[in-house]
XYZ file of C-alpha atoms in Angstrom:
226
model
C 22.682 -17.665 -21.878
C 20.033 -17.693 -24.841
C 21.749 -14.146 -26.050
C 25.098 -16.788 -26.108
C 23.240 -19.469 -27.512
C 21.855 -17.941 -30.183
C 25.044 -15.630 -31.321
C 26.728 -19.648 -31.351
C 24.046 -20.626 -34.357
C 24.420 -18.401 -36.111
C 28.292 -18.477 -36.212
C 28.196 -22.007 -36.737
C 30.041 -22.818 -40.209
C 27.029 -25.531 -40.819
C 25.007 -22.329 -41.266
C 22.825 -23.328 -44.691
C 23.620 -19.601 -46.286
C 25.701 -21.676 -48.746
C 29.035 -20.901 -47.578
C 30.593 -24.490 -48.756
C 30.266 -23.564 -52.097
C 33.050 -20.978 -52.148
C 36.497 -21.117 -51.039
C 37.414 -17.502 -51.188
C 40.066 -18.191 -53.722
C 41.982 -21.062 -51.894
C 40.982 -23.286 -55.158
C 43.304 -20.970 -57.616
C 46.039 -20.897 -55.165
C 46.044 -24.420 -55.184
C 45.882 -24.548 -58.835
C 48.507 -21.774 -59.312
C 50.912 -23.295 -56.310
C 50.840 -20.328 -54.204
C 49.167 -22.684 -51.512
C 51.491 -26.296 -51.405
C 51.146 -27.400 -47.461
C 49.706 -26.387 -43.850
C 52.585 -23.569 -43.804
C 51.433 -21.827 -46.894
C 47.786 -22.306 -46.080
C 48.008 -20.925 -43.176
C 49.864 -18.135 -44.552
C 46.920 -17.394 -47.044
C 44.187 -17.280 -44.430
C 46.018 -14.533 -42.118
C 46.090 -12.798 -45.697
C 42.142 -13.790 -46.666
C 41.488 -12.609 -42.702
C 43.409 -9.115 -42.645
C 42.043 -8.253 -46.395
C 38.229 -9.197 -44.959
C 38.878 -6.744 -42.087
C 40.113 -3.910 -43.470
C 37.215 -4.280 -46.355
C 34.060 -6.441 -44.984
C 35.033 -5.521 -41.484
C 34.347 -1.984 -41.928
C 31.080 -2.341 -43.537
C 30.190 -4.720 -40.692
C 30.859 -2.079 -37.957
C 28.954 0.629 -39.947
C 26.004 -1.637 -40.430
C 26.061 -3.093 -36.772
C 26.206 1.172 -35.633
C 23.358 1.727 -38.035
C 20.890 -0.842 -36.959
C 21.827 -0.039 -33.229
C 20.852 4.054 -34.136
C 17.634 2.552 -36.414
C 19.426 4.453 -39.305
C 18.464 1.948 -42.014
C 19.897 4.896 -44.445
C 23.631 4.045 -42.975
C 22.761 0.595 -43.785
C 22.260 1.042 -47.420
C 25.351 3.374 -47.477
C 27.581 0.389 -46.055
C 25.989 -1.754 -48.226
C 27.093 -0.040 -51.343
C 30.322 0.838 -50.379
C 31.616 -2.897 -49.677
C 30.122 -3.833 -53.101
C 31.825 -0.970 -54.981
C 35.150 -2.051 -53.816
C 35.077 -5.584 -53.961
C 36.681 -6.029 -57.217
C 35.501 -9.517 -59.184
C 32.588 -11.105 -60.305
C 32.975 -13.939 -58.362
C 33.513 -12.059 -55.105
C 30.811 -10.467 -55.644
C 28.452 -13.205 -56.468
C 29.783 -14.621 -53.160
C 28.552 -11.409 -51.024
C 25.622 -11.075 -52.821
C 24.355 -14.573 -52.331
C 25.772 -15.849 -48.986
C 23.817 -11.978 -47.829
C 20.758 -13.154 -49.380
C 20.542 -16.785 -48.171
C 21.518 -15.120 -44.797
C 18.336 -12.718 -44.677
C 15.767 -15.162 -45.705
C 17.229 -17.864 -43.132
C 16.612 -15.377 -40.265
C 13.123 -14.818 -41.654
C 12.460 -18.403 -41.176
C 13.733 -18.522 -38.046
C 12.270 -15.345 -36.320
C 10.860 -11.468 -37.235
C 13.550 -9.093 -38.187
C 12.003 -6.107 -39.326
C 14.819 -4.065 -40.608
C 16.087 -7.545 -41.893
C 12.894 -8.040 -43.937
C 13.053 -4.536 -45.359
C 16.740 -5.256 -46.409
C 15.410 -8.349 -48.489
C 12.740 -6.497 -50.047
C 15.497 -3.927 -51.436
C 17.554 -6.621 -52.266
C 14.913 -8.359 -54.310
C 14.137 -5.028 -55.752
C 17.067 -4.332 -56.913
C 17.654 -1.562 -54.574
C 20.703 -2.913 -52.695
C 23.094 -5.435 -53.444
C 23.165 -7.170 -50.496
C 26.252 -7.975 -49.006
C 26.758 -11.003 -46.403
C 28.253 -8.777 -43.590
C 25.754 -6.548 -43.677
C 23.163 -8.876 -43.007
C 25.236 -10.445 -40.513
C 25.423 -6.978 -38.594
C 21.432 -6.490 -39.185
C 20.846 -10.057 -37.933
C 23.250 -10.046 -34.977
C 22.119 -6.530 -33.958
C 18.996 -7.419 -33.435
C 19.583 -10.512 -31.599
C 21.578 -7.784 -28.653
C 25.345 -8.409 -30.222
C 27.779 -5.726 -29.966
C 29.834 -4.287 -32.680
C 32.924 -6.995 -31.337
C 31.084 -9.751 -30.824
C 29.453 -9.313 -34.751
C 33.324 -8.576 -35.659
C 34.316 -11.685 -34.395
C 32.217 -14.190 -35.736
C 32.541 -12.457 -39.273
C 36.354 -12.859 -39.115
C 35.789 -16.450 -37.560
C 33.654 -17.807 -40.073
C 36.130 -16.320 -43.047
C 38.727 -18.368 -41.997
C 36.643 -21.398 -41.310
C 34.953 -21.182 -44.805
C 38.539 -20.908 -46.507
C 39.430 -24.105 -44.004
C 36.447 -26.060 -44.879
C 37.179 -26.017 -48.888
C 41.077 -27.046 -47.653
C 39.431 -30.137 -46.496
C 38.069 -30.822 -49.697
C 40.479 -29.622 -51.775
C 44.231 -30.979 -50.259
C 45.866 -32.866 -48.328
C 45.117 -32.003 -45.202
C 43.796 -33.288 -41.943
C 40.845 -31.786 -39.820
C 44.251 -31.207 -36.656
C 45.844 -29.589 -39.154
C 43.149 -27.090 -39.947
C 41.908 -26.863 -36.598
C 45.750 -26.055 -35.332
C 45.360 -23.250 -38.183
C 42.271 -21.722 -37.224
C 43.313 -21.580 -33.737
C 46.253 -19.402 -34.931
C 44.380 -17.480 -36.726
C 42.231 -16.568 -34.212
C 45.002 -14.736 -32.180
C 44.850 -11.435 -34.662
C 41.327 -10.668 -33.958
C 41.800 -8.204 -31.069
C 44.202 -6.433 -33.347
C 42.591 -6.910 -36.507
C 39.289 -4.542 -34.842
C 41.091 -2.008 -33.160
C 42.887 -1.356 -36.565
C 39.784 -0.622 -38.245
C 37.431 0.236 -35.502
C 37.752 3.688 -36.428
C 38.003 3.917 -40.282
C 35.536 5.619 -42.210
C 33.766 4.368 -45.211
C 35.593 5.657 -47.438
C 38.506 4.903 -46.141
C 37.781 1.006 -46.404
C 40.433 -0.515 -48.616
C 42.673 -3.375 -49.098
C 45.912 -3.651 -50.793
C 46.221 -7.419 -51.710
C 47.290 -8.109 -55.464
C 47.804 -11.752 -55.240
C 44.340 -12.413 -53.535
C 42.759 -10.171 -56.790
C 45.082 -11.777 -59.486
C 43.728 -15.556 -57.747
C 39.993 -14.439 -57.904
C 40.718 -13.145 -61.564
C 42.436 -16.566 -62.495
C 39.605 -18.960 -60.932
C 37.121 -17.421 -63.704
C 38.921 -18.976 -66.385
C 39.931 -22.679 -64.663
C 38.024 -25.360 -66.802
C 37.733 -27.634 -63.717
C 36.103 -26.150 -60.685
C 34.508 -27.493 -57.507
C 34.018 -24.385 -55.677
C 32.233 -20.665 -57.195
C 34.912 -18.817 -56.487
């Protein structure tokens, strides 16, 4: 039950690693009118949700394998490869700080040795950090599985994209809820599809997500980073 209990906390979208500041470009397609209503929003977070597992997702797996084997090596190598392909500043800056916040959290809360080393290379320079690698160091450590850490990455995508439609439309909490619910069906799927991939074979073909991400740079009003 603790092993439950603790897995729950740390999937909980309240989670201070500063995930309500972005809104994984749901604030340029809102601007741009790619996202009008619940329909297209929902729309938009299957497509946010299959992009994050075919690119995070695998990086996650590899990391969650490599602290399982104690090959902090692999972890560095997963590392690297998410940040060379996720294309945009802003993106980026999202991975890189949402990972950060992450690692130093879990310090605070408990020891994570291969966690702590991570940080150090981060703050080094040595690493860039990404969020779902430290969420499969973290999660790892605490006894989760390679699924369960898959899950709860996917889950807390679509709720962070859900939480900025909150803020940012007109939309009830039923309505997001009913989304997110939906959502959740593709998960199975969405890991046995890249269960198996290599790094190098991570990729994501998603134009209108990267054109979005591009656009939100140059938007004189902004409430969210990216």
């Amino acid at each position: 039950m603790t092993h439950l209990a603790r897995l729950l906390q740390f999937s909980d979208s309240t989670l201070p690693v500063g995930a309500f500041a972005f809104s994984n470009g749901l604030e340029s397609a809102l601007q741009t009118g790619v996202v009008t209503d619940p329909a297209s929003l929902r729309e938009f977070v299957e497509l946010a949700v299959r992009q994050a597992a075919r690119m995070d997702g695998v990086a996650l797996l590899h990391a969650s394998r490599a602290m399982r084997a104690g090959d902090y090596g692999a972890i560095r190598a997963a590392d690297a490869a998410l940040w060379s392909r996720r294309v945009g500043e802003e993106q980026q800056m999202m991975l890189a700080r949402m990972g950060k916040k992450l690692a130093e959290l879990a310090l605070k809360i408990s020891d994570f040795p291969m966690l702590e080393r991570w940080l150090g290379d981060i703050r080094a320079g040595a690493t860039p950090g990404c969020f779902p690698v430290g969420q499969a160091i973290a999660l790892a450590h605490m006894g989760a599985d390679e699924a369960e850490t898959f899950v709860m990455h996917q889950y807390g995508v679509a709720s962070m994209i859900l939480s900025a439609a909150v803020r940012l439309m007109r939309i009830d909490h039923l309505d997001t809820q009913r989304i997110l619910f939906t959502t959740q069906q593709r998960v199975q799927e969405d890991y046995e599809a890249v269960r198996d991939l290599s790094l190098d074979e991570m990729s994501v073909f998603a134009p209108v997500f990267d054109v979005l991400v591009a656009h939100h740079t140059t938007t004189h009003v902004r409430l969210f980073m990216n």
